[in-house]
mmCIF file of C-alpha atoms in Angstrom:
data_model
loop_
_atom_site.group_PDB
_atom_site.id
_atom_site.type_symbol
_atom_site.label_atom_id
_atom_site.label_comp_id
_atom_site.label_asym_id
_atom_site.label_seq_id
_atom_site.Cartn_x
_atom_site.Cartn_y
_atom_site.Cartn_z
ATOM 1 C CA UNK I 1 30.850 -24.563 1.481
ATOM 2 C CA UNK I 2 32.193 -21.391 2.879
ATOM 3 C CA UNK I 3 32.767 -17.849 1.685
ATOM 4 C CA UNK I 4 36.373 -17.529 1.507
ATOM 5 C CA UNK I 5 37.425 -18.137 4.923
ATOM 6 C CA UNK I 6 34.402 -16.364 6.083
ATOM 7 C CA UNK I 7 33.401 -17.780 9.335
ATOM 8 C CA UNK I 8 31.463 -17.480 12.367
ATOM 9 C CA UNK I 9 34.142 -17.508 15.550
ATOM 10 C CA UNK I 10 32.774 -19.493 18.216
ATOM 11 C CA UNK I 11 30.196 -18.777 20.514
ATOM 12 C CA UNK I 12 31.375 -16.617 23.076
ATOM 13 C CA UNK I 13 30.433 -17.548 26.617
ATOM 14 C CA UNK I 14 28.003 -15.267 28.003
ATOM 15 C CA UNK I 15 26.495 -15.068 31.444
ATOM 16 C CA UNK I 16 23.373 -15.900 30.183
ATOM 17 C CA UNK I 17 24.062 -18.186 27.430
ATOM 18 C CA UNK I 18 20.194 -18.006 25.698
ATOM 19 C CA UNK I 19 19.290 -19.381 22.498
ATOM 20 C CA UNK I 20 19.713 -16.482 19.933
ATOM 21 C CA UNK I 21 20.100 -16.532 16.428
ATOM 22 C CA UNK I 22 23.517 -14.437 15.261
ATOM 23 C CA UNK I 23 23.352 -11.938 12.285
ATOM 24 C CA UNK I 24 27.714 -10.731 11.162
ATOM 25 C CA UNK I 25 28.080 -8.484 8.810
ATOM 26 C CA UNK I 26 31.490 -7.633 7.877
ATOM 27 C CA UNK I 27 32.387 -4.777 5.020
ATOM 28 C CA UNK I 28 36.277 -4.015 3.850
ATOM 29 C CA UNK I 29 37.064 -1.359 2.285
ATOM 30 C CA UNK I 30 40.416 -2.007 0.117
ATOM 31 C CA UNK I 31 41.984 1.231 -1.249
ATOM 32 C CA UNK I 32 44.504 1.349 -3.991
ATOM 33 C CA UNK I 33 47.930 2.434 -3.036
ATOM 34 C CA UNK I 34 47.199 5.607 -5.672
ATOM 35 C CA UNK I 35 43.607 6.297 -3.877
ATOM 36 C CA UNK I 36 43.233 8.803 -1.221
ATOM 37 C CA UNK I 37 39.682 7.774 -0.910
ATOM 38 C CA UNK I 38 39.061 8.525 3.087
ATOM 39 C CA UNK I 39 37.906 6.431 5.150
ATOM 40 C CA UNK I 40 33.629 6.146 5.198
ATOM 41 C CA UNK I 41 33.079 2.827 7.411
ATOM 42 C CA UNK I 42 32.494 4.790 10.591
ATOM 43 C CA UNK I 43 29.721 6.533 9.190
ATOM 44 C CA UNK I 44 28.622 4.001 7.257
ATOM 45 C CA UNK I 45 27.997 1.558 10.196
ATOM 46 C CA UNK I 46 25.104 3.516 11.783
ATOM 47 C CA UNK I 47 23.120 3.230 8.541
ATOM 48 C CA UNK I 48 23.853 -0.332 8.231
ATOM 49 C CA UNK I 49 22.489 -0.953 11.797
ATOM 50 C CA UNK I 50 19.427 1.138 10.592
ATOM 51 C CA UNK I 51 18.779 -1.167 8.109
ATOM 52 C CA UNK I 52 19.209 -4.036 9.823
ATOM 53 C CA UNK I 53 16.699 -3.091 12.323
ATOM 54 C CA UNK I 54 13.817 -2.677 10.220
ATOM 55 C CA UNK I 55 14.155 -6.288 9.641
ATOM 56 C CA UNK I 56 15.180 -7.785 12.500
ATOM 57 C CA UNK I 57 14.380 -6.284 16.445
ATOM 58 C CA UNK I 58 18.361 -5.733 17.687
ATOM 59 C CA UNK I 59 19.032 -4.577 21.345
ATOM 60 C CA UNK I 60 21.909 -2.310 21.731
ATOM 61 C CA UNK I 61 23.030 -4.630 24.404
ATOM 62 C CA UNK I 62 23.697 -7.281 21.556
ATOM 63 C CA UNK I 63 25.669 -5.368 19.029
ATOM 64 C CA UNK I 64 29.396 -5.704 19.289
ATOM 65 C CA UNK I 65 31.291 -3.393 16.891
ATOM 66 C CA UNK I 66 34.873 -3.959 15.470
ATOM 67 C CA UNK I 67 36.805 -1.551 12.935
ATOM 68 C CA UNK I 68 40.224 -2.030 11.732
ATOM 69 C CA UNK I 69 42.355 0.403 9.926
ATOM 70 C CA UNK I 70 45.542 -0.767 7.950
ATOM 71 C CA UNK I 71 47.213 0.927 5.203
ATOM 72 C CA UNK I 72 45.177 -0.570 2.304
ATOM 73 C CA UNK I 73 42.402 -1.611 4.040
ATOM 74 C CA UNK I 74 39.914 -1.181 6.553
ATOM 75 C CA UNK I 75 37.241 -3.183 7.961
ATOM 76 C CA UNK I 76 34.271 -3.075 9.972
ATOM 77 C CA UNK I 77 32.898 -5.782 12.040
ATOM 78 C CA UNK I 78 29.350 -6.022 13.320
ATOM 79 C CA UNK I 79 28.148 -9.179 14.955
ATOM 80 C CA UNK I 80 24.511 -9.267 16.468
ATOM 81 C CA UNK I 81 22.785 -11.270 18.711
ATOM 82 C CA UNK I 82 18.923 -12.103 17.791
ATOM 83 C CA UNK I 83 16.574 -12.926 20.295
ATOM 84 C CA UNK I 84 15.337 -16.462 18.670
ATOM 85 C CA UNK I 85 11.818 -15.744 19.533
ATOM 86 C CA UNK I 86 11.861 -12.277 17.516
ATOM 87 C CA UNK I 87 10.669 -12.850 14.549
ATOM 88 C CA UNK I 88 11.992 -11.089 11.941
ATOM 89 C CA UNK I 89 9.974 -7.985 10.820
ATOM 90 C CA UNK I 90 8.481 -7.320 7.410
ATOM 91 C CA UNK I 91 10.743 -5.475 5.789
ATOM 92 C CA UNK I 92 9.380 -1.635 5.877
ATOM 93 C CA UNK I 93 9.188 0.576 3.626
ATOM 94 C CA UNK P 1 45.752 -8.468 11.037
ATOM 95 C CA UNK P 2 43.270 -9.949 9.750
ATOM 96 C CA UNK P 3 39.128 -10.475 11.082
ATOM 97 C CA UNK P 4 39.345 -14.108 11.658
ATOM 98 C CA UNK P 5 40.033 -15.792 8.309
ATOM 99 C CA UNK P 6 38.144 -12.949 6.600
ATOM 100 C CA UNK P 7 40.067 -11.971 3.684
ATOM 101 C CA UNK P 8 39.705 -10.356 -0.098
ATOM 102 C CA UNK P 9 39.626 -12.976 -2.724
ATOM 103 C CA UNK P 10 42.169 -12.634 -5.611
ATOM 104 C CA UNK P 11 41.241 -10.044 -7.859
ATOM 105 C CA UNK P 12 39.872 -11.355 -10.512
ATOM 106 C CA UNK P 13 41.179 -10.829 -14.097
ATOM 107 C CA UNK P 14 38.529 -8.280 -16.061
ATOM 108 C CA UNK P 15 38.526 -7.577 -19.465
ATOM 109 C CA UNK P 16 39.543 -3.985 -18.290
ATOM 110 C CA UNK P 17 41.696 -3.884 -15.089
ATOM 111 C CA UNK P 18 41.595 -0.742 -14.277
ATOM 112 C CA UNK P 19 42.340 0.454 -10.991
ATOM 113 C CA UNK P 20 39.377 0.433 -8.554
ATOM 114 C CA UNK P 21 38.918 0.257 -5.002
ATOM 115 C CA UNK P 22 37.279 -2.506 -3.561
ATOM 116 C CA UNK P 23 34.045 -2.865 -0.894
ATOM 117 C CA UNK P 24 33.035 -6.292 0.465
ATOM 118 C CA UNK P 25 30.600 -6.975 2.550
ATOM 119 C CA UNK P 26 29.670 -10.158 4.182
ATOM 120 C CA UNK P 27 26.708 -11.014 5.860
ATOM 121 C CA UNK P 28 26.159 -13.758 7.537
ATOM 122 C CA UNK P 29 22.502 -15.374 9.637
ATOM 123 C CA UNK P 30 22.706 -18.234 11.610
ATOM 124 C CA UNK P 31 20.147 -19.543 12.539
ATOM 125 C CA UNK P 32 19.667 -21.794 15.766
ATOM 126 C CA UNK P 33 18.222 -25.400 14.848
ATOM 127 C CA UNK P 34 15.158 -24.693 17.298
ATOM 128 C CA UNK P 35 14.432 -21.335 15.334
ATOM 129 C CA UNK P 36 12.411 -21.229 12.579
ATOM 130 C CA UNK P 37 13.197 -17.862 11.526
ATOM 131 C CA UNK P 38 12.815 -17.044 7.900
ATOM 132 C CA UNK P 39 15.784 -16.233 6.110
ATOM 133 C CA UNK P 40 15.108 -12.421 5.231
ATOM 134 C CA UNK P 41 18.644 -11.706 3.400
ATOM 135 C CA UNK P 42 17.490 -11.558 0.230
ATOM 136 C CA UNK P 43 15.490 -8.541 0.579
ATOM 137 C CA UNK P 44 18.097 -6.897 2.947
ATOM 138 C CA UNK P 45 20.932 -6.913 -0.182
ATOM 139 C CA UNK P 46 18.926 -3.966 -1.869
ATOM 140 C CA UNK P 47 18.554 -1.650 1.216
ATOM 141 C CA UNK P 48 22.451 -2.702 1.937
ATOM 142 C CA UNK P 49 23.924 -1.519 -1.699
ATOM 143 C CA UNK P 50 21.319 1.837 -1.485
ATOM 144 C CA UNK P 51 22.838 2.350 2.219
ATOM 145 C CA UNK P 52 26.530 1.984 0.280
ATOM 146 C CA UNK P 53 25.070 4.044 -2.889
ATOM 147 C CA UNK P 54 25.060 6.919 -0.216
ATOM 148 C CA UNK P 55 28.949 7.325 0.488
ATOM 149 C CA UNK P 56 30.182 6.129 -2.710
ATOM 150 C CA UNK P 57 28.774 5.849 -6.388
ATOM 151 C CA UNK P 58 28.739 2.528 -7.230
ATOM 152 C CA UNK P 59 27.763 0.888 -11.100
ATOM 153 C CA UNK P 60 25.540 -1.559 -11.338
ATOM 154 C CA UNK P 61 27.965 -3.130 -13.442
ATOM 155 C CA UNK P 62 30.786 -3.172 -10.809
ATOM 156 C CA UNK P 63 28.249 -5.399 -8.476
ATOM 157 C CA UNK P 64 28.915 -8.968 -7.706
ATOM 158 C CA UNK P 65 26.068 -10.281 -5.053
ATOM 159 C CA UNK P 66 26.418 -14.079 -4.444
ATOM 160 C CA UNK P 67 23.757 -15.699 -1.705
ATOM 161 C CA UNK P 68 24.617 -19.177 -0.195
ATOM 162 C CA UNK P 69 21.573 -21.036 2.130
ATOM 163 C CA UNK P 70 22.413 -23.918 4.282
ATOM 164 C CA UNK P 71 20.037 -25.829 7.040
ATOM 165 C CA UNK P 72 21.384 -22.995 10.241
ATOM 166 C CA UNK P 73 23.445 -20.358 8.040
ATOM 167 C CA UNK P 74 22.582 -18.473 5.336
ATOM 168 C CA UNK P 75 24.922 -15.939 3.838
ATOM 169 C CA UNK P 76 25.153 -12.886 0.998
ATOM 170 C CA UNK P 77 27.980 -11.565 -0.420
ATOM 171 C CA UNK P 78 27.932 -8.346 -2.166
ATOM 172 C CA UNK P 79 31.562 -7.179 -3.936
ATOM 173 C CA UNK P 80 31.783 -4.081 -5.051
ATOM 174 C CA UNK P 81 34.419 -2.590 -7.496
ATOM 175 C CA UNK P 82 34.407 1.061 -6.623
ATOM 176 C CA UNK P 83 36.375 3.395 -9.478
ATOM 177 C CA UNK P 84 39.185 4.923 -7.585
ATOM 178 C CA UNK P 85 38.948 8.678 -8.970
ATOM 179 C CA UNK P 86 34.875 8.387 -7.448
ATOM 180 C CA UNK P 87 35.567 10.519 -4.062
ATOM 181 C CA UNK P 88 33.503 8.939 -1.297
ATOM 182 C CA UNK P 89 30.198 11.434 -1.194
ATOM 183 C CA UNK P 90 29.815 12.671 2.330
ATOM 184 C CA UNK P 91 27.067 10.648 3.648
ATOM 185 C CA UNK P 92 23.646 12.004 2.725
ATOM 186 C CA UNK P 93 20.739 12.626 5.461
#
């Protein structure tokens, strides 16, 4: 069963194409037409990345980072490649 | 434009529809049939919604978190109804 429409897009041919596990996390941010609520993805993404980490080791070289802004809504994209053999951390404090 | 077939459910009648702004966030692990990482999601949705608690204030009643495990994917959903007079907080240390 899947979330909505929510779905991985395919593999992506890399030059080395290694086993790795994939972690996406995508956040939207729909405003109201009566909200002036700014935008806070931006900044938010950093943090989100922090906490990612202290679960799971993520190279820089395997985060690929998407943002979208429309009128109503914006969106943030981040899609991470997981070495297989890292096994996920205990979750620190 | 939308992030490959990701898109905001219906909004969903509530006794009180007020006007809110909405946050989604998806996240998504899959997991490669040769890995035998352990599926550490669960304990990432708190440290998520605190991240989120830091740029907006957020009710514990306005949280919808739904968590889906299959044999290579496991996935969380958190929704988030946001009030739409609650200005964003600039994002804490």
């Amino acid at each position: 069963m899947s979330l909505f429409g929510f779905a991985f897009k395919p593999r992506r041919a890399r030059t080395a194409q290694t086993a790795r596990d994939r972690l996406q996390l995508l956040l939207a941010h729909e405003r109201l037409g009566s909200s002036s609520a700014p935008d806070f993805l931006p900044q938010l993404q950093n943090d989100l990345l922090e906490v990612i980490r202290k679960y799971v080791a993520v190279d820089d070289d395997g985060v690929e980072i998407v943002m979208q802004r429309e009128d109503a809504m914006s969106s943030l994209e981040i899609n991470i490649e997981l070495p297989s053999e890292s096994a996920p951390k205990g979750a620190a404090g």
